[in-house]
Amino acid sequence: MIGRSEEYEKMFRIEEQLWWYRILHERVVDTIVHFFNGRRDVSILDAGCGTGGLLHFLRKRDYTTLRGIDGSSDAVDFCHERGLPVQLVNLNELTGFEPDVLYDVIVCNDVFCYFNNDDLTRLLRQLARRLKPGGILISNNNAFGIFQGQHDLAVGSTRRFVQADFDRLMPPTGLNIVRSTYWSFLLAPLIVAMRQWQSWQLRLGWRRAENAQSDVYLPSSWVNKMLYTIVRLEGKLFQRTPFGSSLFIVSKPTQAVE
Ligand SMILES: C[S@@+](CC[C@H](N)C(=O)[O-])C[C@H]1O[C@@H](n2cnc3c(N)ncnc32)[C@H](O)[C@@H]1O
């Protein structure tokens, strides 16, 4: 994704309104409220923060101790436009970034898909070391190969995950999964159909891979509202759902007790 300026621009323009980002940001806040009893002074690092949508959302909800890092100068510039404390850092070189600072919460949303298993293991180990006692790592990830479509090509994502991947990857890095769910379950058939249609268009040569577009665009306002309502309701009704295009995981350093 790094270097694809148009994708960062799209994200920056619509992440406050698009149903998918709103649901994800609310899910992150709900998680922080749950684990920290509503405290607003928890220190939060958004690692791979993109154009700063989540940090902006957290700041509007009175979270005071925020920090972001990203490996894209486009992303960092957009964050600075929002006045956010964000620095250009390659997550493969996280050891060099303020090594003595620890966080209550580290968020790493839709970033792990850019790492192979070896680099991801190294990154998870680093993230685990940066958590204060009682701290949590929150991570959203694209899930299940069946959802692969031109969106993945457009954002340069190289893999999709299932829960078993993290069950295998996390424990050796000192992290223990304490909560996880796939989402959005109710919209899954619609998203599968859309992504499969995109894949077939690519396979049949009706669409060229280099012209692939991400799904980051704003539908009409009533569609956006309807999708938001369905998925928000799903989150309220079910703590955990077994299938969906994303996998949301909360983990803690192994020695921590839930
Ligand atoms: C799909 S975007 C997600 C952005 C943001 N977390 C969000 O939820 O909107 C992936 C982000 O990871 C960043 N990224 C990918 N590889 C990285 C690396 N090695 N170091 C730092 N950032 C990286 C990209 O620049 C991009 O902003």
PDB file of C-alpha atoms and ligand atoms in Angstrom:
ATOM      1  CA  MET A   1       0.000   0.000   0.000  1.00  0.00           C
ATOM      2  CA  ILE A   2       2.915   2.312   0.796  1.00  0.00           C
ATOM      3  CA  GLY A   3       3.425   4.596  -2.227  1.00  0.00           C
ATOM      4  CA  ARG A   4      -0.208   4.416  -3.428  1.00  0.00           C
ATOM      5  CA  SER A   5      -1.041   8.022  -2.623  1.00  0.00           C
ATOM      6  CA  GLU A   6      -4.574   7.799  -4.046  1.00  0.00           C
ATOM      7  CA  GLU A   7      -5.543   5.055  -1.565  1.00  0.00           C
ATOM      8  CA  TYR A   8      -4.402   7.210   1.391  1.00  0.00           C
ATOM      9  CA  GLU A   9      -6.292  10.177  -0.002  1.00  0.00           C
ATOM     10  CA  LYS A  10      -9.508   8.126  -0.315  1.00  0.00           C
ATOM     11  CA  MET A  11      -9.083   6.806   3.227  1.00  0.00           C
ATOM     12  CA  PHE A  12      -8.483  10.283   4.607  1.00  0.00           C
ATOM     13  CA  ARG A  13     -11.549  11.720   2.835  1.00  0.00           C
ATOM     14  CA  ILE A  14     -14.121   9.138   3.898  1.00  0.00           C
ATOM     15  CA  GLU A  15     -12.973   7.248   7.001  1.00  0.00           C
ATOM     16  CA  GLU A  16     -15.109   9.391   9.296  1.00  0.00           C
ATOM     17  CA  GLN A  17     -18.277   8.543   7.386  1.00  0.00           C
ATOM     18  CA  LEU A  18     -17.909   5.095   5.818  1.00  0.00           C
ATOM     19  CA  TRP A  19     -19.884   2.479   7.796  1.00  0.00           C
ATOM     20  CA  TRP A  20     -16.964   0.023   7.897  1.00  0.00           C
ATOM     21  CA  TYR A  21     -14.508   2.445   9.545  1.00  0.00           C
ATOM     22  CA  ARG A  22     -17.151   3.743  11.945  1.00  0.00           C
ATOM     23  CA  ILE A  23     -17.937   0.211  13.124  1.00  0.00           C
ATOM     24  CA  LEU A  24     -14.249  -0.641  13.508  1.00  0.00           C
ATOM     25  CA  HIS A  25     -13.472   2.548  15.441  1.00  0.00           C
ATOM     26  CA  GLU A  26     -16.460   2.023  17.737  1.00  0.00           C
ATOM     27  CA  ARG A  27     -15.381  -1.585  18.302  1.00  0.00           C
ATOM     28  CA  VAL A  28     -11.914  -0.373  19.336  1.00  0.00           C
ATOM     29  CA  VAL A  29     -13.368   2.191  21.770  1.00  0.00           C
ATOM     30  CA  ASP A  30     -15.830  -0.356  23.223  1.00  0.00           C
ATOM     31  CA  THR A  31     -12.875  -2.690  23.820  1.00  0.00           C
ATOM     32  CA  ILE A  32     -10.775  -0.011  25.542  1.00  0.00           C
ATOM     33  CA  VAL A  33     -13.752   1.009  27.713  1.00  0.00           C
ATOM     34  CA  HIS A  34     -14.283  -2.634  28.693  1.00  0.00           C
ATOM     35  CA  PHE A  35     -10.663  -3.381  29.629  1.00  0.00           C
ATOM     36  CA  PHE A  36      -9.939  -0.037  31.328  1.00  0.00           C
ATOM     37  CA  ASN A  37     -13.298   0.680  33.025  1.00  0.00           C
ATOM     38  CA  GLY A  38     -13.935   3.811  30.991  1.00  0.00           C
ATOM     39  CA  ARG A  39     -10.613   5.483  31.885  1.00  0.00           C
ATOM     40  CA  ARG A  40      -9.716   8.132  29.324  1.00  0.00           C
ATOM     41  CA  ASP A  41      -6.063   8.624  30.333  1.00  0.00           C
ATOM     42  CA  VAL A  42      -4.833   5.272  29.013  1.00  0.00           C
ATOM     43  CA  SER A  43      -1.831   5.627  26.709  1.00  0.00           C
ATOM     44  CA  ILE A  44      -2.615   4.422  23.196  1.00  0.00           C
ATOM     45  CA  LEU A  45      -0.277   3.720  20.283  1.00  0.00           C
ATOM     46  CA  ASP A  46      -1.828   3.217  16.853  1.00  0.00           C
ATOM     47  CA  ALA A  47       0.854   1.239  14.995  1.00  0.00           C
ATOM     48  CA  GLY A  48       0.249   1.543  11.251  1.00  0.00           C
ATOM     49  CA  CYS A  49      -2.253   4.323  11.890  1.00  0.00           C
ATOM     50  CA  GLY A  50      -2.851   5.192   8.231  1.00  0.00           C
ATOM     51  CA  THR A  51      -4.316   8.660   7.787  1.00  0.00           C
ATOM     52  CA  GLY A  52      -5.267   8.939  11.468  1.00  0.00           C
ATOM     53  CA  GLY A  53      -8.996   8.145  11.395  1.00  0.00           C
ATOM     54  CA  LEU A  54      -8.895   6.096  14.593  1.00  0.00           C
ATOM     55  CA  LEU A  55      -6.690   8.569  16.498  1.00  0.00           C
ATOM     56  CA  HIS A  56      -9.016  11.383  15.437  1.00  0.00           C
ATOM     57  CA  PHE A  57     -12.016   9.340  16.624  1.00  0.00           C
ATOM     58  CA  LEU A  58     -10.303   8.614  19.984  1.00  0.00           C
ATOM     59  CA  ARG A  59      -9.377  12.274  20.468  1.00  0.00           C
ATOM     60  CA  LYS A  60     -13.021  13.265  19.869  1.00  0.00           C
ATOM     61  CA  ARG A  61     -13.966  10.808  22.637  1.00  0.00           C
ATOM     62  CA  ASP A  62     -11.604  12.546  25.070  1.00  0.00           C
ATOM     63  CA  TYR A  63      -8.712  10.093  25.010  1.00  0.00           C
ATOM     64  CA  THR A  64      -5.750  12.250  25.894  1.00  0.00           C
ATOM     65  CA  THR A  65      -2.574  10.177  25.516  1.00  0.00           C
ATOM     66  CA  LEU A  66      -2.380   9.292  21.853  1.00  0.00           C
ATOM     67  CA  ARG A  67       0.494   8.421  19.565  1.00  0.00           C
ATOM     68  CA  GLY A  68       0.661   7.085  16.015  1.00  0.00           C
ATOM     69  CA  ILE A  69       3.293   5.657  13.719  1.00  0.00           C
ATOM     70  CA  ASP A  70       3.139   4.668  10.074  1.00  0.00           C
ATOM     71  CA  GLY A  71       5.625   3.744   7.368  1.00  0.00           C
ATOM     72  CA  SER A  72       4.029   5.930   4.690  1.00  0.00           C
ATOM     73  CA  SER A  73       4.880   9.610   4.365  1.00  0.00           C
ATOM     74  CA  ASP A  74       1.492  10.157   2.653  1.00  0.00           C
ATOM     75  CA  ALA A  75      -0.235   8.738   5.738  1.00  0.00           C
ATOM     76  CA  VAL A  76       1.883  10.775   8.140  1.00  0.00           C
ATOM     77  CA  ASP A  77       1.226  13.999   6.183  1.00  0.00           C
ATOM     78  CA  PHE A  78      -2.546  13.423   6.382  1.00  0.00           C
ATOM     79  CA  CYS A  79      -2.251  12.755  10.141  1.00  0.00           C
ATOM     80  CA  HIS A  80      -0.345  16.005  10.582  1.00  0.00           C
ATOM     81  CA  GLU A  81      -3.104  17.805   8.672  1.00  0.00           C
ATOM     82  CA  ARG A  82      -5.396  16.611  11.493  1.00  0.00           C
ATOM     83  CA  GLY A  83      -2.896  17.806  14.080  1.00  0.00           C
ATOM     84  CA  LEU A  84      -2.158  14.292  15.326  1.00  0.00           C
ATOM     85  CA  PRO A  85       1.117  13.254  17.037  1.00  0.00           C
ATOM     86  CA  VAL A  86       2.257  10.791  14.383  1.00  0.00           C
ATOM     87  CA  GLN A  87       5.756   9.837  13.279  1.00  0.00           C
ATOM     88  CA  LEU A  88       7.163   8.090  10.213  1.00  0.00           C
ATOM     89  CA  VAL A  89       8.362   4.672  11.443  1.00  0.00           C
ATOM     90  CA  ASN A  90       8.865   1.387   9.633  1.00  0.00           C
ATOM     91  CA  LEU A  91       7.319  -1.328  11.813  1.00  0.00           C
ATOM     92  CA  ASN A  92      10.139  -3.641  10.774  1.00  0.00           C
ATOM     93  CA  GLU A  93      12.403  -1.286  12.710  1.00  0.00           C
ATOM     94  CA  LEU A  94      10.198  -0.753  15.748  1.00  0.00           C
ATOM     95  CA  THR A  95      13.070  -1.358  18.176  1.00  0.00           C
ATOM     96  CA  GLY A  96      14.498   2.060  17.218  1.00  0.00           C
ATOM     97  CA  PHE A  97      11.281   3.947  18.036  1.00  0.00           C
ATOM     98  CA  GLU A  98      11.279   5.381  21.587  1.00  0.00           C
ATOM     99  CA  PRO A  99      12.427   2.043  23.074  1.00  0.00           C
ATOM    100  CA  ASP A 100      11.633   2.943  26.697  1.00  0.00           C
ATOM    101  CA  VAL A 101       8.023   4.036  26.174  1.00  0.00           C
ATOM    102  CA  LEU A 102       5.319   1.487  27.059  1.00  0.00           C
ATOM    103  CA  TYR A 103       1.587   1.709  26.305  1.00  0.00           C
ATOM    104  CA  ASP A 104      -1.655   0.557  27.897  1.00  0.00           C
ATOM    105  CA  VAL A 105      -3.136  -0.112  24.467  1.00  0.00           C
ATOM    106  CA  ILE A 106      -1.516  -0.799  21.122  1.00  0.00           C
ATOM    107  CA  VAL A 107      -3.807  -0.916  18.112  1.00  0.00           C
ATOM    108  CA  CYS A 108      -2.641  -2.499  14.878  1.00  0.00           C
ATOM    109  CA  ASN A 109      -5.545  -2.540  12.467  1.00  0.00           C
ATOM    110  CA  ASP A 110      -5.209  -4.121   9.023  1.00  0.00           C
ATOM    111  CA  VAL A 111      -1.425  -4.027   9.068  1.00  0.00           C
ATOM    112  CA  PHE A 112      -0.374  -7.639   9.729  1.00  0.00           C
ATOM    113  CA  CYS A 113      -1.426  -8.591   6.174  1.00  0.00           C
ATOM    114  CA  TYR A 114       1.709  -6.778   4.922  1.00  0.00           C
ATOM    115  CA  PHE A 115       4.061  -9.072   6.872  1.00  0.00           C
ATOM    116  CA  ASN A 116       5.238 -12.621   6.187  1.00  0.00           C
ATOM    117  CA  ASN A 117       5.244 -15.077   9.094  1.00  0.00           C
ATOM    118  CA  ASP A 118       8.849 -14.381  10.156  1.00  0.00           C
ATOM    119  CA  ASP A 119       8.462 -10.583  10.121  1.00  0.00           C
ATOM    120  CA  LEU A 120       5.049 -10.817  11.774  1.00  0.00           C
ATOM    121  CA  THR A 121       6.452 -12.987  14.565  1.00  0.00           C
ATOM    122  CA  ARG A 122       9.192 -10.411  15.144  1.00  0.00           C
ATOM    123  CA  LEU A 123       6.648  -7.571  15.095  1.00  0.00           C
ATOM    124  CA  LEU A 124       4.278  -9.320  17.527  1.00  0.00           C
ATOM    125  CA  ARG A 125       7.174  -9.935  19.914  1.00  0.00           C
ATOM    126  CA  GLN A 126       8.101  -6.224  19.749  1.00  0.00           C
ATOM    127  CA  LEU A 127       4.506  -5.119  20.284  1.00  0.00           C
ATOM    128  CA  ALA A 128       4.143  -7.454  23.281  1.00  0.00           C
ATOM    129  CA  ARG A 129       7.273  -5.895  24.828  1.00  0.00           C
ATOM    130  CA  ARG A 130       5.825  -2.408  24.428  1.00  0.00           C
ATOM    131  CA  LEU A 131       2.745  -3.134  26.563  1.00  0.00           C
ATOM    132  CA  LYS A 132       2.518  -2.015  30.176  1.00  0.00           C
ATOM    133  CA  PRO A 133       1.410  -4.649  32.720  1.00  0.00           C
ATOM    134  CA  GLY A 134      -2.326  -5.117  32.112  1.00  0.00           C
ATOM    135  CA  GLY A 135      -1.947  -3.688  28.594  1.00  0.00           C
ATOM    136  CA  ILE A 136      -3.757  -5.000  25.516  1.00  0.00           C
ATOM    137  CA  LEU A 137      -2.991  -5.380  21.830  1.00  0.00           C
ATOM    138  CA  ILE A 138      -6.033  -4.769  19.614  1.00  0.00           C
ATOM    139  CA  SER A 139      -5.820  -5.910  16.044  1.00  0.00           C
ATOM    140  CA  ASN A 140      -8.258  -6.084  13.167  1.00  0.00           C
ATOM    141  CA  ASN A 141      -7.277  -8.278  10.233  1.00  0.00           C
ATOM    142  CA  ASN A 142      -8.703  -9.192   6.872  1.00  0.00           C
ATOM    143  CA  ALA A 143      -9.996 -12.747   7.017  1.00  0.00           C
ATOM    144  CA  PHE A 144     -10.749 -15.817   4.887  1.00  0.00           C
ATOM    145  CA  GLY A 145      -9.399 -16.222   1.337  1.00  0.00           C
ATOM    146  CA  ILE A 146     -12.940 -16.403  -0.041  1.00  0.00           C
ATOM    147  CA  PHE A 147     -13.220 -12.622   0.538  1.00  0.00           C
ATOM    148  CA  GLN A 148     -10.175 -11.924  -1.628  1.00  0.00           C
ATOM    149  CA  GLY A 149     -10.980  -9.507  -4.449  1.00  0.00           C
ATOM    150  CA  GLN A 150      -9.643  -6.506  -6.302  1.00  0.00           C
ATOM    151  CA  HIS A 151      -9.704  -4.636  -2.971  1.00  0.00           C
ATOM    152  CA  ASP A 152      -6.731  -6.740  -1.784  1.00  0.00           C
ATOM    153  CA  LEU A 153      -4.819  -5.967  -4.968  1.00  0.00           C
ATOM    154  CA  ALA A 154      -5.553  -2.242  -4.726  1.00  0.00           C
ATOM    155  CA  VAL A 155      -4.276  -1.962  -1.155  1.00  0.00           C
ATOM    156  CA  GLY A 156      -1.366  -4.351  -1.800  1.00  0.00           C
ATOM    157  CA  SER A 157      -2.391  -6.759   0.947  1.00  0.00           C
ATOM    158  CA  THR A 158      -0.651 -10.112   0.536  1.00  0.00           C
ATOM    159  CA  ARG A 159      -2.594 -12.428   2.835  1.00  0.00           C
ATOM    160  CA  ARG A 160      -5.820 -13.119   4.734  1.00  0.00           C
ATOM    161  CA  PHE A 161      -6.006 -14.744   8.142  1.00  0.00           C
ATOM    162  CA  VAL A 162      -8.098 -17.201  10.102  1.00  0.00           C
ATOM    163  CA  GLN A 163      -8.156 -17.548  13.872  1.00  0.00           C
ATOM    164  CA  ALA A 164      -5.888 -20.631  13.697  1.00  0.00           C
ATOM    165  CA  ASP A 165      -3.083 -18.457  12.259  1.00  0.00           C
ATOM    166  CA  PHE A 166      -3.038 -16.308  15.396  1.00  0.00           C
ATOM    167  CA  ASP A 167      -3.554 -19.318  17.693  1.00  0.00           C
ATOM    168  CA  ARG A 168      -0.278 -20.571  16.214  1.00  0.00           C
ATOM    169  CA  LEU A 169       1.611 -17.256  15.823  1.00  0.00           C
ATOM    170  CA  MET A 170       0.832 -15.424  19.045  1.00  0.00           C
ATOM    171  CA  PRO A 171       1.788 -17.724  21.959  1.00  0.00           C
ATOM    172  CA  PRO A 172       5.505 -17.999  20.992  1.00  0.00           C
ATOM    173  CA  THR A 173       5.658 -14.172  20.885  1.00  0.00           C
ATOM    174  CA  GLY A 174       4.374 -13.868  24.454  1.00  0.00           C
ATOM    175  CA  LEU A 175       0.798 -12.948  23.549  1.00  0.00           C
ATOM    176  CA  ASN A 176      -2.379 -14.661  24.620  1.00  0.00           C
ATOM    177  CA  ILE A 177      -5.683 -14.130  22.778  1.00  0.00           C
ATOM    178  CA  VAL A 178      -8.328 -13.005  25.277  1.00  0.00           C
ATOM    179  CA  ARG A 179     -11.121 -12.073  22.846  1.00  0.00           C
ATOM    180  CA  SER A 180     -11.759 -12.595  19.174  1.00  0.00           C
ATOM    181  CA  THR A 181     -14.523 -12.522  16.640  1.00  0.00           C
ATOM    182  CA  TYR A 182     -15.025 -12.472  12.931  1.00  0.00           C
ATOM    183  CA  TRP A 183     -17.265  -9.710  11.559  1.00  0.00           C
ATOM    184  CA  SER A 184     -19.424  -8.744   9.700  1.00  0.00           C
ATOM    185  CA  PHE A 185     -21.321 -12.013   9.803  1.00  0.00           C
ATOM    186  CA  LEU A 186     -24.691 -10.740   8.564  1.00  0.00           C
ATOM    187  CA  LEU A 187     -23.197  -9.030   5.518  1.00  0.00           C
ATOM    188  CA  ALA A 188     -20.825 -11.904   4.715  1.00  0.00           C
ATOM    189  CA  PRO A 189     -22.918 -13.403   1.864  1.00  0.00           C
ATOM    190  CA  LEU A 190     -23.151  -9.993   0.179  1.00  0.00           C
ATOM    191  CA  ILE A 191     -19.420  -9.306   0.566  1.00  0.00           C
ATOM    192  CA  VAL A 192     -18.456 -12.796  -0.670  1.00  0.00           C
ATOM    193  CA  ALA A 193     -20.650 -12.305  -3.747  1.00  0.00           C
ATOM    194  CA  MET A 194     -19.122  -8.905  -4.455  1.00  0.00           C
ATOM    195  CA  ARG A 195     -15.517 -10.024  -3.984  1.00  0.00           C
ATOM    196  CA  GLN A 196     -16.015 -13.231  -5.999  1.00  0.00           C
ATOM    197  CA  TRP A 197     -17.523 -11.203  -8.831  1.00  0.00           C
ATOM    198  CA  GLN A 198     -14.445  -8.938  -8.707  1.00  0.00           C
ATOM    199  CA  SER A 199     -12.119 -11.979  -8.766  1.00  0.00           C
ATOM    200  CA  TRP A 200     -13.911 -13.466 -11.768  1.00  0.00           C
ATOM    201  CA  GLN A 201     -13.695 -10.177 -13.636  1.00  0.00           C
ATOM    202  CA  LEU A 202      -9.917 -10.236 -13.080  1.00  0.00           C
ATOM    203  CA  ARG A 203      -9.627 -13.907 -14.061  1.00  0.00           C
ATOM    204  CA  LEU A 204     -11.650 -13.416 -17.243  1.00  0.00           C
ATOM    205  CA  GLY A 205      -9.573 -10.363 -18.165  1.00  0.00           C
ATOM    206  CA  TRP A 206     -12.616  -8.034 -17.998  1.00  0.00           C
ATOM    207  CA  ARG A 207     -10.697  -5.918 -15.520  1.00  0.00           C
ATOM    208  CA  ARG A 208      -6.936  -5.385 -15.305  1.00  0.00           C
ATOM    209  CA  ALA A 209      -5.083  -5.981 -12.027  1.00  0.00           C
ATOM    210  CA  GLU A 210      -3.210  -2.667 -12.341  1.00  0.00           C
ATOM    211  CA  ASN A 211      -6.564  -0.811 -12.473  1.00  0.00           C
ATOM    212  CA  ALA A 212      -7.907  -2.545  -9.355  1.00  0.00           C
ATOM    213  CA  GLN A 213      -9.833  -0.252  -7.018  1.00  0.00           C
ATOM    214  CA  SER A 214     -10.274  -0.699  -3.277  1.00  0.00           C
ATOM    215  CA  ASP A 215     -13.697  -0.921  -1.620  1.00  0.00           C
ATOM    216  CA  VAL A 216     -12.943   2.365   0.127  1.00  0.00           C
ATOM    217  CA  TYR A 217     -15.690   4.500  -1.397  1.00  0.00           C
ATOM    218  CA  LEU A 218     -18.784   6.070   0.028  1.00  0.00           C
ATOM    219  CA  PRO A 219     -22.077   4.513  -1.108  1.00  0.00           C
ATOM    220  CA  SER A 220     -25.284   6.564  -1.084  1.00  0.00           C
ATOM    221  CA  SER A 221     -26.123   7.870   2.354  1.00  0.00           C
ATOM    222  CA  TRP A 222     -29.067   5.490   2.977  1.00  0.00           C
ATOM    223  CA  VAL A 223     -27.013   2.424   1.958  1.00  0.00           C
ATOM    224  CA  ASN A 224     -24.171   3.585   4.212  1.00  0.00           C
ATOM    225  CA  LYS A 225     -26.621   4.062   7.089  1.00  0.00           C
ATOM    226  CA  MET A 226     -28.298   0.689   6.502  1.00  0.00           C
ATOM    227  CA  LEU A 227     -24.981  -1.227   6.410  1.00  0.00           C
ATOM    228  CA  TYR A 228     -23.817   0.593   9.541  1.00  0.00           C
ATOM    229  CA  THR A 229     -27.067  -0.252  11.380  1.00  0.00           C
ATOM    230  CA  ILE A 230     -26.969  -3.946  10.429  1.00  0.00           C
ATOM    231  CA  VAL A 231     -23.357  -4.437  11.520  1.00  0.00           C
ATOM    232  CA  ARG A 232     -23.687  -2.362  14.692  1.00  0.00           C
ATOM    233  CA  LEU A 233     -26.738  -4.455  15.633  1.00  0.00           C
ATOM    234  CA  GLU A 234     -24.742  -7.624  14.959  1.00  0.00           C
ATOM    235  CA  GLY A 235     -22.053  -6.389  17.370  1.00  0.00           C
ATOM    236  CA  LYS A 236     -24.661  -5.659  20.053  1.00  0.00           C
ATOM    237  CA  LEU A 237     -26.443  -9.000  19.656  1.00  0.00           C
ATOM    238  CA  PHE A 238     -23.457 -11.345  19.418  1.00  0.00           C
ATOM    239  CA  GLN A 239     -20.144 -11.161  21.307  1.00  0.00           C
ATOM    240  CA  ARG A 240     -18.650 -13.572  18.796  1.00  0.00           C
ATOM    241  CA  THR A 241     -19.569 -14.606  15.273  1.00  0.00           C
ATOM    242  CA  PRO A 242     -17.978 -17.502  13.374  1.00  0.00           C
ATOM    243  CA  PHE A 243     -17.446 -15.923   9.946  1.00  0.00           C
ATOM    244  CA  GLY A 244     -16.839 -12.584   8.283  1.00  0.00           C
ATOM    245  CA  SER A 245     -14.380 -10.614   6.163  1.00  0.00           C
ATOM    246  CA  SER A 246     -12.500  -9.312   9.224  1.00  0.00           C
ATOM    247  CA  LEU A 247     -11.040 -10.924  12.325  1.00  0.00           C
ATOM    248  CA  PHE A 248     -10.916  -8.698  15.427  1.00  0.00           C
ATOM    249  CA  ILE A 249      -8.526  -9.892  18.118  1.00  0.00           C
ATOM    250  CA  VAL A 250      -7.594  -8.667  21.583  1.00  0.00           C
ATOM    251  CA  SER A 251      -4.486 -10.149  23.148  1.00  0.00           C
ATOM    252  CA  LYS A 252      -2.454  -9.654  26.305  1.00  0.00           C
ATOM    253  CA  PRO A 253       1.091 -10.516  27.319  1.00  0.00           C
ATOM    254  CA  THR A 254       1.103 -14.135  28.452  1.00  0.00           C
ATOM    255  CA  GLN A 255       1.821 -13.555  32.135  1.00  0.00           C
ATOM    256  CA  ALA A 256      -1.257 -11.292  32.434  1.00  0.00           C
ATOM    257  CA  VAL A 257      -4.379 -12.851  33.925  1.00  0.00           C
ATOM    258  CA  GLU A 258      -7.805 -11.896  32.461  1.00  0.00           C
TER     259      GLU A 258
HETATM  260  C1  LIG B   1      -4.806  -0.917   5.305  1.00  0.00           C
HETATM  261  S1  LIG B   1      -3.942   0.427   6.037  1.00  0.00           S
HETATM  262  C2  LIG B   1      -4.685   0.497   7.637  1.00  0.00           C
HETATM  263  C3  LIG B   1      -4.496   1.846   8.258  1.00  0.00           C
HETATM  264  C4  LIG B   1      -5.144   2.037   9.622  1.00  0.00           C
HETATM  265  N1  LIG B   1      -4.603   1.138  10.612  1.00  0.00           N
HETATM  266  C5  LIG B   1      -6.641   1.893   9.527  1.00  0.00           C
HETATM  267  O1  LIG B   1      -7.201   1.006  10.181  1.00  0.00           O
HETATM  268  O2  LIG B   1      -7.261   2.656   8.797  1.00  0.00           O
HETATM  269  C6  LIG B   1      -2.367  -0.294   6.399  1.00  0.00           C
HETATM  270  C7  LIG B   1      -1.380   0.700   6.971  1.00  0.00           C
HETATM  271  O3  LIG B   1      -0.199   0.012   7.371  1.00  0.00           O
HETATM  272  C8  LIG B   1       0.910   0.797   7.009  1.00  0.00           C
HETATM  273  N2  LIG B   1       2.072  -0.085   6.879  1.00  0.00           N
HETATM  274  C9  LIG B   1       2.215  -1.168   6.091  1.00  0.00           C
HETATM  275  N3  LIG B   1       3.441  -1.709   6.249  1.00  0.00           N
HETATM  276  C10 LIG B   1       4.085  -0.950   7.172  1.00  0.00           C
HETATM  277  C11 LIG B   1       5.367  -0.992   7.773  1.00  0.00           C
HETATM  278  N4  LIG B   1       6.261  -1.935   7.462  1.00  0.00           N
HETATM  279  N5  LIG B   1       5.680  -0.052   8.681  1.00  0.00           N
HETATM  280  C12 LIG B   1       4.794   0.917   9.038  1.00  0.00           C
HETATM  281  N6  LIG B   1       3.555   1.010   8.501  1.00  0.00           N
HETATM  282  C13 LIG B   1       3.205   0.086   7.576  1.00  0.00           C
HETATM  283  C14 LIG B   1       0.509   1.443   5.696  1.00  0.00           C
HETATM  284  O4  LIG B   1       1.258   2.593   5.390  1.00  0.00           O
HETATM  285  C15 LIG B   1      -0.957   1.758   5.958  1.00  0.00           C
HETATM  286  O5  LIG B   1      -1.141   3.026   6.490  1.00  0.00           O
END
